[in-house]
Coordinates of C-alpha atoms and ligand atoms in Angstrom, one line a residue:
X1 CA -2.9 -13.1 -24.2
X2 CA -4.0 -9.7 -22.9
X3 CA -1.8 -8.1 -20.5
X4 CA -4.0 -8.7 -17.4
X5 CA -5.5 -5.9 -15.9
X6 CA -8.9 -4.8 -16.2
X7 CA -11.9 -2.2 -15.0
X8 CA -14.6 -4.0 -13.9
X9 CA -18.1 -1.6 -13.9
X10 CA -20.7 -2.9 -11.9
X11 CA -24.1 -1.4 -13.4
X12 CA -26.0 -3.1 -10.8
X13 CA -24.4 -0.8 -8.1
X14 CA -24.6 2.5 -10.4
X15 CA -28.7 1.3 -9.8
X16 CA -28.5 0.7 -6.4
X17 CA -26.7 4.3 -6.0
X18 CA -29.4 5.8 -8.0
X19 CA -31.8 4.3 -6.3
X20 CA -30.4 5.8 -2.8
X21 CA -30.4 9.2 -4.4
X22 CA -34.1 8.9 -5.4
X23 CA -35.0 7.9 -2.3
X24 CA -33.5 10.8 -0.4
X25 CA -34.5 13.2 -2.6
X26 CA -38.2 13.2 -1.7
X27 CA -39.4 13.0 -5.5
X28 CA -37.3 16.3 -6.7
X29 CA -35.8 15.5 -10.7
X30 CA -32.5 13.2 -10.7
X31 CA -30.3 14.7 -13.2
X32 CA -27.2 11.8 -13.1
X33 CA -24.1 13.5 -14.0
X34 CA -21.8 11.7 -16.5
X35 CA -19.2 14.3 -17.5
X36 CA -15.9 12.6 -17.7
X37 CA -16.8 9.5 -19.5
X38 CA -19.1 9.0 -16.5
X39 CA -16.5 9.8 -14.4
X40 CA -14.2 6.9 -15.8
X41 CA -17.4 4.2 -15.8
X42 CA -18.3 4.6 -19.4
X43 CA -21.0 7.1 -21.2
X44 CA -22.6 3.5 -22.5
X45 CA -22.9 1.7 -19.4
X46 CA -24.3 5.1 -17.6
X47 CA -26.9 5.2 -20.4
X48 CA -28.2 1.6 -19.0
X49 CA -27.6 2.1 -15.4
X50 CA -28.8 5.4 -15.1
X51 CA -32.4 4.4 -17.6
X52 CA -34.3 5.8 -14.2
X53 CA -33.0 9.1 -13.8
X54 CA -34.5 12.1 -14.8
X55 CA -32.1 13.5 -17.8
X56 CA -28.0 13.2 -18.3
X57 CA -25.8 16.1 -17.5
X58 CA -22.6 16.1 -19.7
X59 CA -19.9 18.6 -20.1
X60 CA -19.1 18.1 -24.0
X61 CA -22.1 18.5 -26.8
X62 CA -20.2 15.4 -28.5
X63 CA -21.1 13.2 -25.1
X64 CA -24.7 14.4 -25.8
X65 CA -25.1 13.5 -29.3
X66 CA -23.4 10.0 -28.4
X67 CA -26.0 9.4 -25.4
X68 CA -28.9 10.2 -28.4
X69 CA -27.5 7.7 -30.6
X70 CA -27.0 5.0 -27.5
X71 CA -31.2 5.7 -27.7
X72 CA -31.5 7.7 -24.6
X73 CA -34.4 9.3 -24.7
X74 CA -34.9 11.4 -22.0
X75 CA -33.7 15.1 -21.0
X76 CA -29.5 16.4 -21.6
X77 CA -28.3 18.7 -20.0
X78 CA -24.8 21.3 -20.6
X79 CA -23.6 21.5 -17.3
X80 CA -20.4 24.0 -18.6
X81 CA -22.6 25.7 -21.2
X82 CA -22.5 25.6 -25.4
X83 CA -19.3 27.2 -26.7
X84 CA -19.6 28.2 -29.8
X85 CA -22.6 29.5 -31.8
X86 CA -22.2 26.1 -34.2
X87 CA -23.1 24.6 -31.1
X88 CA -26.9 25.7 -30.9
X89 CA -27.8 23.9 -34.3
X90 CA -26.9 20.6 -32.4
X91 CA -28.7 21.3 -29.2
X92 CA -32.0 22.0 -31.0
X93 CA -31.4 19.0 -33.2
X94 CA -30.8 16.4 -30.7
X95 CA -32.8 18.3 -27.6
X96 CA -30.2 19.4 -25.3
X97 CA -30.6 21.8 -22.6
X98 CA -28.0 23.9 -22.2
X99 CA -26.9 26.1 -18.6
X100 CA -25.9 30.1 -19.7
X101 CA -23.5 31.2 -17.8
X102 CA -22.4 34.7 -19.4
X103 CA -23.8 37.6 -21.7
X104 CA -21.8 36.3 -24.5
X105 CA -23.9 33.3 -24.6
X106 CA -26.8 34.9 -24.2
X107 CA -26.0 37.2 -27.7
X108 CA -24.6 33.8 -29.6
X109 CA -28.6 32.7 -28.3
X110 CA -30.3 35.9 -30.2
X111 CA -28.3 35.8 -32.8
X112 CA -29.2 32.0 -34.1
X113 CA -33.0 32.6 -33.3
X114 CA -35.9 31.6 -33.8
X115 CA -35.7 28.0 -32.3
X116 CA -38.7 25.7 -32.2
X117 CA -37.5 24.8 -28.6
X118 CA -34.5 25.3 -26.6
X119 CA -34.1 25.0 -23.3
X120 CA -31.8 26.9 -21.1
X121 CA -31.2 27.0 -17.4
X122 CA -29.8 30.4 -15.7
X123 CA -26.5 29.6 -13.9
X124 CA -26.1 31.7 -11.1
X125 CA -22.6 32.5 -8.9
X126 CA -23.8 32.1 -5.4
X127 CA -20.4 32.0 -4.3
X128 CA -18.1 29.8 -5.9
X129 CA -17.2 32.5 -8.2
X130 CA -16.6 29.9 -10.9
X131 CA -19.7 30.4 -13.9
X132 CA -22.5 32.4 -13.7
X133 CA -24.8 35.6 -13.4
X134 CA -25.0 37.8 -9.9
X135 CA -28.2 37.1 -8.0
X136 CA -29.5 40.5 -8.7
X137 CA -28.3 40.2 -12.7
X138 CA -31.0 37.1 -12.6
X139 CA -34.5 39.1 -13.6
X140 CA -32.8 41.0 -16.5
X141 CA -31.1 37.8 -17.7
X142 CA -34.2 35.6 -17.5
X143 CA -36.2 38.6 -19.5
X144 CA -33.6 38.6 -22.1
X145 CA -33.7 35.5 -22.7
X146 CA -38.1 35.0 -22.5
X147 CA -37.7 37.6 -25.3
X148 CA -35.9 35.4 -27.7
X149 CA -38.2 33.3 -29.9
X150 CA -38.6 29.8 -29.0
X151 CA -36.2 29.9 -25.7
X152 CA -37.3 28.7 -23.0
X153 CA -35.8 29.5 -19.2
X154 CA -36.0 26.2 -17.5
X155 CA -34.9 27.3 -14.1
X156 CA -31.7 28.4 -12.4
X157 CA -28.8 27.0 -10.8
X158 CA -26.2 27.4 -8.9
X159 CA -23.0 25.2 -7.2
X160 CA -21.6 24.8 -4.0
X161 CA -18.2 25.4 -3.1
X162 CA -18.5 23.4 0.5
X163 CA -20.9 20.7 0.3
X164 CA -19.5 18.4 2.6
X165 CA -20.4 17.5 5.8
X166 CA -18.7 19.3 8.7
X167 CA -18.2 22.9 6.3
X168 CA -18.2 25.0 8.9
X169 CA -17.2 23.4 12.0
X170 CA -14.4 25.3 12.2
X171 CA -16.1 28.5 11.7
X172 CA -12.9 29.4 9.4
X173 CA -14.5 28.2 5.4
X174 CA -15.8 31.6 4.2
X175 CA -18.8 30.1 1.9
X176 CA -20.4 28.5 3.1
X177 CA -23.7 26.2 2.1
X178 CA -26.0 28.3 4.2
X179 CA -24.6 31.4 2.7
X180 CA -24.9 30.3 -0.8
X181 CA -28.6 29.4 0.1
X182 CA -29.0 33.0 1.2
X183 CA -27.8 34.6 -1.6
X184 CA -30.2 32.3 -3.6
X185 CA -32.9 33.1 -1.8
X186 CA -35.6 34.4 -3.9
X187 CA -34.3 33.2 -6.7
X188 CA -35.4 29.0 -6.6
X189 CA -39.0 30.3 -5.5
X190 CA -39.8 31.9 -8.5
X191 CA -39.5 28.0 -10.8
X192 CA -37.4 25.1 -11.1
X193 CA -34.0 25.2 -9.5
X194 CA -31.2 22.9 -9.0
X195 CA -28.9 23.5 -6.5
X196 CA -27.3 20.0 -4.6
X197 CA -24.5 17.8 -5.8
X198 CA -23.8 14.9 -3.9
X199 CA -22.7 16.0 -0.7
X200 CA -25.4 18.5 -0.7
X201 CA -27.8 15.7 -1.4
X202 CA -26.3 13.6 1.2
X203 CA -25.4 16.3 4.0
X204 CA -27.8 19.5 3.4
X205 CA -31.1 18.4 3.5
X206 CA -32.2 22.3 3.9
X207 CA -31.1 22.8 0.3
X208 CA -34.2 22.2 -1.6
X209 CA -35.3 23.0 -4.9
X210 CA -36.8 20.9 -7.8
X211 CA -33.7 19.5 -9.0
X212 CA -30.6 17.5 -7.8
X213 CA -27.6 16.6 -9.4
X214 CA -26.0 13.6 -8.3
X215 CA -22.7 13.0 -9.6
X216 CA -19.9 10.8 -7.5
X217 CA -22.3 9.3 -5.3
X218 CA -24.1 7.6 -8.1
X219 CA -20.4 6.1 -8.8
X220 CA -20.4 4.7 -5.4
X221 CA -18.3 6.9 -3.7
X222 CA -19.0 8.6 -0.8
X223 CA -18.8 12.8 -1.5
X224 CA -17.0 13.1 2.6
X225 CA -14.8 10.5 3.2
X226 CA -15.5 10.7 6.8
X227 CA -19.1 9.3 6.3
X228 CA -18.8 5.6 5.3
X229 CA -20.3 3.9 2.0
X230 CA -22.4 1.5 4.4
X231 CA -23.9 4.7 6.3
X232 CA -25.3 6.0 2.5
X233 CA -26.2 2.6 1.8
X234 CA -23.8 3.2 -1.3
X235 CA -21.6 0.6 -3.1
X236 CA -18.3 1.2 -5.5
X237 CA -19.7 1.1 -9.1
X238 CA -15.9 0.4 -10.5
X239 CA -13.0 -2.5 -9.5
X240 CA -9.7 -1.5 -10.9
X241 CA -7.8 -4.6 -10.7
X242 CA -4.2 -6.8 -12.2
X243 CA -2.5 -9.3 -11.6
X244 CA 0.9 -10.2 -10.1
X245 CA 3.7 -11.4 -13.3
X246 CA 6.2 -12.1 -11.0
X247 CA 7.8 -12.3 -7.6
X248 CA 11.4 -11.3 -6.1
X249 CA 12.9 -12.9 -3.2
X250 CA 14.9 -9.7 -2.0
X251 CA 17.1 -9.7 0.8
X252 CA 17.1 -7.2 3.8
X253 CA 19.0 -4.0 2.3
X254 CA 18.0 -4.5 -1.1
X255 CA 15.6 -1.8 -2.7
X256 CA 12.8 -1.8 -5.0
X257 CA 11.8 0.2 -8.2
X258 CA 13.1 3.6 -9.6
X259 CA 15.4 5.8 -7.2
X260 CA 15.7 3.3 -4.7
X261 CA 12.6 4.2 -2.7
X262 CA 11.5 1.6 -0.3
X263 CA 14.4 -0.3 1.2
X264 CA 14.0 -4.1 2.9
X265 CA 14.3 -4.1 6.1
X266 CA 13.6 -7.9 6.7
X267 CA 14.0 -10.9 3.5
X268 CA 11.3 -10.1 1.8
X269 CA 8.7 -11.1 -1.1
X270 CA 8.1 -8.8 -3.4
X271 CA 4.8 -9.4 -6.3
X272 CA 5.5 -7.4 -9.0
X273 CA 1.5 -6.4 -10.6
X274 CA 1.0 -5.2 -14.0
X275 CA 0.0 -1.2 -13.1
X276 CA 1.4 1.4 -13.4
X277 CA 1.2 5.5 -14.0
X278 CA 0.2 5.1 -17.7
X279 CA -3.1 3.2 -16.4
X280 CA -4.0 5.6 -14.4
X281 CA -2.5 4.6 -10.5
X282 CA -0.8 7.6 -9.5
X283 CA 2.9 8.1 -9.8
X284 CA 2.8 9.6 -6.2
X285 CA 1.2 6.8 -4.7
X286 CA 3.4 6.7 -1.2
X287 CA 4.9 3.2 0.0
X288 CA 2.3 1.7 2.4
X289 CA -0.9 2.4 0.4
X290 CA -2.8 -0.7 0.1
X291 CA -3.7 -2.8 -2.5
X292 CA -5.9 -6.2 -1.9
X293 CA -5.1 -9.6 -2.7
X294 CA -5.7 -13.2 -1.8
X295 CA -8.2 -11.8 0.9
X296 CA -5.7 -9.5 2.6
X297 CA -4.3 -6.0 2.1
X298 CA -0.5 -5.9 0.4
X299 CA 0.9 -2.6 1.3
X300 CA 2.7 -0.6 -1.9
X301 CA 6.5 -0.5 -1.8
X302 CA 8.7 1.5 -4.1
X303 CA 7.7 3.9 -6.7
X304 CA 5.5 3.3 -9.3
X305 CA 6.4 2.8 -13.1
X306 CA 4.5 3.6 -16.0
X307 CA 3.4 -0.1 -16.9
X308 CA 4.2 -1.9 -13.1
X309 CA 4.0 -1.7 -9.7
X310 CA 5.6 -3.5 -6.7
X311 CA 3.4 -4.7 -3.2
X312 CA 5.2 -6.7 -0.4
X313 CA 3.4 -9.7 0.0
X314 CA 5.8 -11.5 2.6
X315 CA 3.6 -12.2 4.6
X316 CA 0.9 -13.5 2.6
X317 CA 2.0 -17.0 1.1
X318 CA -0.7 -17.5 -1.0
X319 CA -0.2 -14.3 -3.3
X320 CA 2.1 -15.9 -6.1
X321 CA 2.2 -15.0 -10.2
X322 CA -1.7 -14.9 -11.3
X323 CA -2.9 -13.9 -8.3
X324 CA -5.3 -11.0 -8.7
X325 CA -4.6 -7.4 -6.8
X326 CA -7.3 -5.3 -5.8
X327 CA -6.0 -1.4 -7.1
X328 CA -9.2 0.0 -5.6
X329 CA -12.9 -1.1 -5.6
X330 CA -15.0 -3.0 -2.7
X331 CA -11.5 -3.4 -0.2
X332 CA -9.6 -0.7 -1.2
X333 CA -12.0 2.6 -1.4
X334 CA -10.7 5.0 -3.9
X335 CA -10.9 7.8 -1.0
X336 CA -8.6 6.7 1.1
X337 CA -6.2 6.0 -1.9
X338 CA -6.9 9.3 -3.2
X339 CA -6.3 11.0 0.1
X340 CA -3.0 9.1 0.2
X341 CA -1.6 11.3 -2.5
X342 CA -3.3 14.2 -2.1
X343 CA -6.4 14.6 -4.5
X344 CA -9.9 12.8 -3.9
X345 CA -11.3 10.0 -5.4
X346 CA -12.7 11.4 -8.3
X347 CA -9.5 12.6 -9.8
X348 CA -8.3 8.5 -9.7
X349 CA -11.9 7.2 -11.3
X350 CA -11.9 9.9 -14.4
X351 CA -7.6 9.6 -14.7
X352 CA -8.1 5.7 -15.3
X353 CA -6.1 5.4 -18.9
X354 CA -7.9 4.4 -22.5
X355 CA -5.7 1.3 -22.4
X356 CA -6.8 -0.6 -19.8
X357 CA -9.8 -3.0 -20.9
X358 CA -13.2 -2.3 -19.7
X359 CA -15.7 -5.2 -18.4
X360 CA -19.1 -5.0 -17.6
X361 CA -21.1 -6.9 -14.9
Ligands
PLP1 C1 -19.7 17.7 -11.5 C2 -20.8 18.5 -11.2 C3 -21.9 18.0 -10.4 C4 -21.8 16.6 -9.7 O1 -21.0 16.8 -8.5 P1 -20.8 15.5 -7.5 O2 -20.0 16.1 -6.4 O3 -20.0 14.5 -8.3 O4 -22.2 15.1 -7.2 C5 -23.0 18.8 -10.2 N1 -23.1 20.0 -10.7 C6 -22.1 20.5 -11.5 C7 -22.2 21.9 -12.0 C8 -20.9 19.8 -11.7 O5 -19.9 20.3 -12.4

């Protein structure tokens, strides 16, 4: 018997998510970011769900070669750049397009030429201050690398720091969207550019340019947790799930899990479901966070271990050994999990461990 817990992936809402970002991206090129083992949802089940978008942005050159031989035949893309001059064989073998972020790349480039075709995009630092060239650096850099034989500048890009909703409500977030657009001005006139992420996508309709890259939305996730998956017409692409092994009667006073944390203050039921840290539910999960089962929400109680976790289902009789708990998915939104603990959502899909079995629907 398999130890039950599972991910489900639901391909037919990674489709439905891509099919919202096409349709609010007033026919710019979809590049669907699946760095991160498609942020937790699998580089082979993005291949299928994502057979509409544009191209594939990926982090590793590995992830790239793998999407080839999964038969996908449309544009890669190096989001973090090559790193090492071995690299550029592969992206010329298999067609990837790679971002350069940084004069060292740009002599590993010359040094390996000619090239029949490779395709590189000019990362710019608008104001993240993370990869990429100066604004005014951009015209020498994009000469540089015309001059090489067979490279080909495919555009520029550039990332935002703040691309949620409400940036600069507060007046007090110093870069802002608008002011990275500023300093890009110029620069996304002269060809392709791709500029928005998901919030910007979803929140900054002023950022244009010919290219999007749509990353956590696709996942069915909203990128602002204040703006609701039914407002995007979004839906969760992944339901992390387990069932309960067994259940404690405990009486008031009694307490639950490692160091004693949560402490009954009635008689209470307690369903003991096979999760814990080493399957990627956060250690620091507070008591109270919810899980979902029988058709109502069990709140956390007691720390969790590496292999279990413990929800009080006192008052929800029907939640006995088999039943299955919902760890996040349709009822329990991985943002508001996430923010229980302190990180956001995508931290919690790409953290999910190799052991736990992965379905497809
Ligand atoms: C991860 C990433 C994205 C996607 O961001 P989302 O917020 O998930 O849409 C886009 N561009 C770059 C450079 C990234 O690293």
């Amino acid at each position: 018997m398999p130890r039950p817990i599972s991910v489900t992936i639901h391909t037919s809402a990674m489709k439905n998510n891509l099919a919202v970002v096409r349709s609010r991206s007033a026919g710019r090129k979809v590049w669907a970011v699946v760095k991160a083992n498609a942020y937790g949802h699998g580089i082979d089940n993005a291949v299928q769900a994502f057979e509409d978008a544009d191209g594939l942005a990926t982090i590793e050159v590995r992830d790239a070669m793998f999407m080839r031989h999964l038969g996908w035949k449309k544009r890669i893309l190096l989001l973090e750049g090559f790193f090492d001059d071995d690299d550029l064989e592969a992206l010329e073998r298999y067609d990837i397009e790679t971002n350069v972020h940084s004069q060292r790349m740009i002599d590993m480039i010359r040094a390996k030429a000619p090239y029949k075709n490779l395709r590189v995009h000019i990362k710019v630092n608008s104001g993240m201050n993370r990869l990429g060239f100066a604004p005014d650096e951009v015209p020498a850099v994009r000469e540089a690398l015309e001059a090489i034989p067979g490279c080909r500048v495919m555009g520029v890009v550039t990332h935002f720091a703040n691309s949620e909703r409400d940036y600069d409500r507060e007046g007090n977030r110093p870069v802002t969207v608008a002011r990275q657009l500023e300093r890009m001005a110029g620069q996304e006139t002269t060809e392709g550019a791709c500029l928005a992420n998901s919030g910007a996508i979803c929140f900054h309709p002023e950022v244009m340019g010919d290219e999007i890259r749509a990353g956590i939305i696709l996942y069915g996730s909203s990128p602002d947790s204040s703006v609701t998956n039914e407002e995007l017409g979004i839906k969760p692409a992944m339901t992390f799930a387990a069932r309960i092994i067994a259940v404690q009667n405990i009486a008031p006073g009694e307490a639950v899990g490692y160091g004693s944390r949560w402490i009954a203050s009635r008689p209470s039921r307690i369903a003991v479901v096979a999760c814990g840290y080493a399957d990627g539910y956060p250690r620091s999960m507070p008591d109270g966070s919810p899980t979902y089962v029988e058709g109502v929400m069990a709140p956390l109680v007691g720390s969790v271990s590496m292999d279990m976790l413990e929800i009080d289902v006192t008052d929800i009789p029907a939640a006995q050994v088999g039943s299955l708990v919902e760890l996040w998915g349709e009822h329990v939104l991985v943002n508001t999990l996430a923010a229980r603990c302190n990180t956001i959502g995508y931290e919690l899909m790409c953290a999910l461990a190799p052991r736990v079995p992965v379905r497809v629907d």
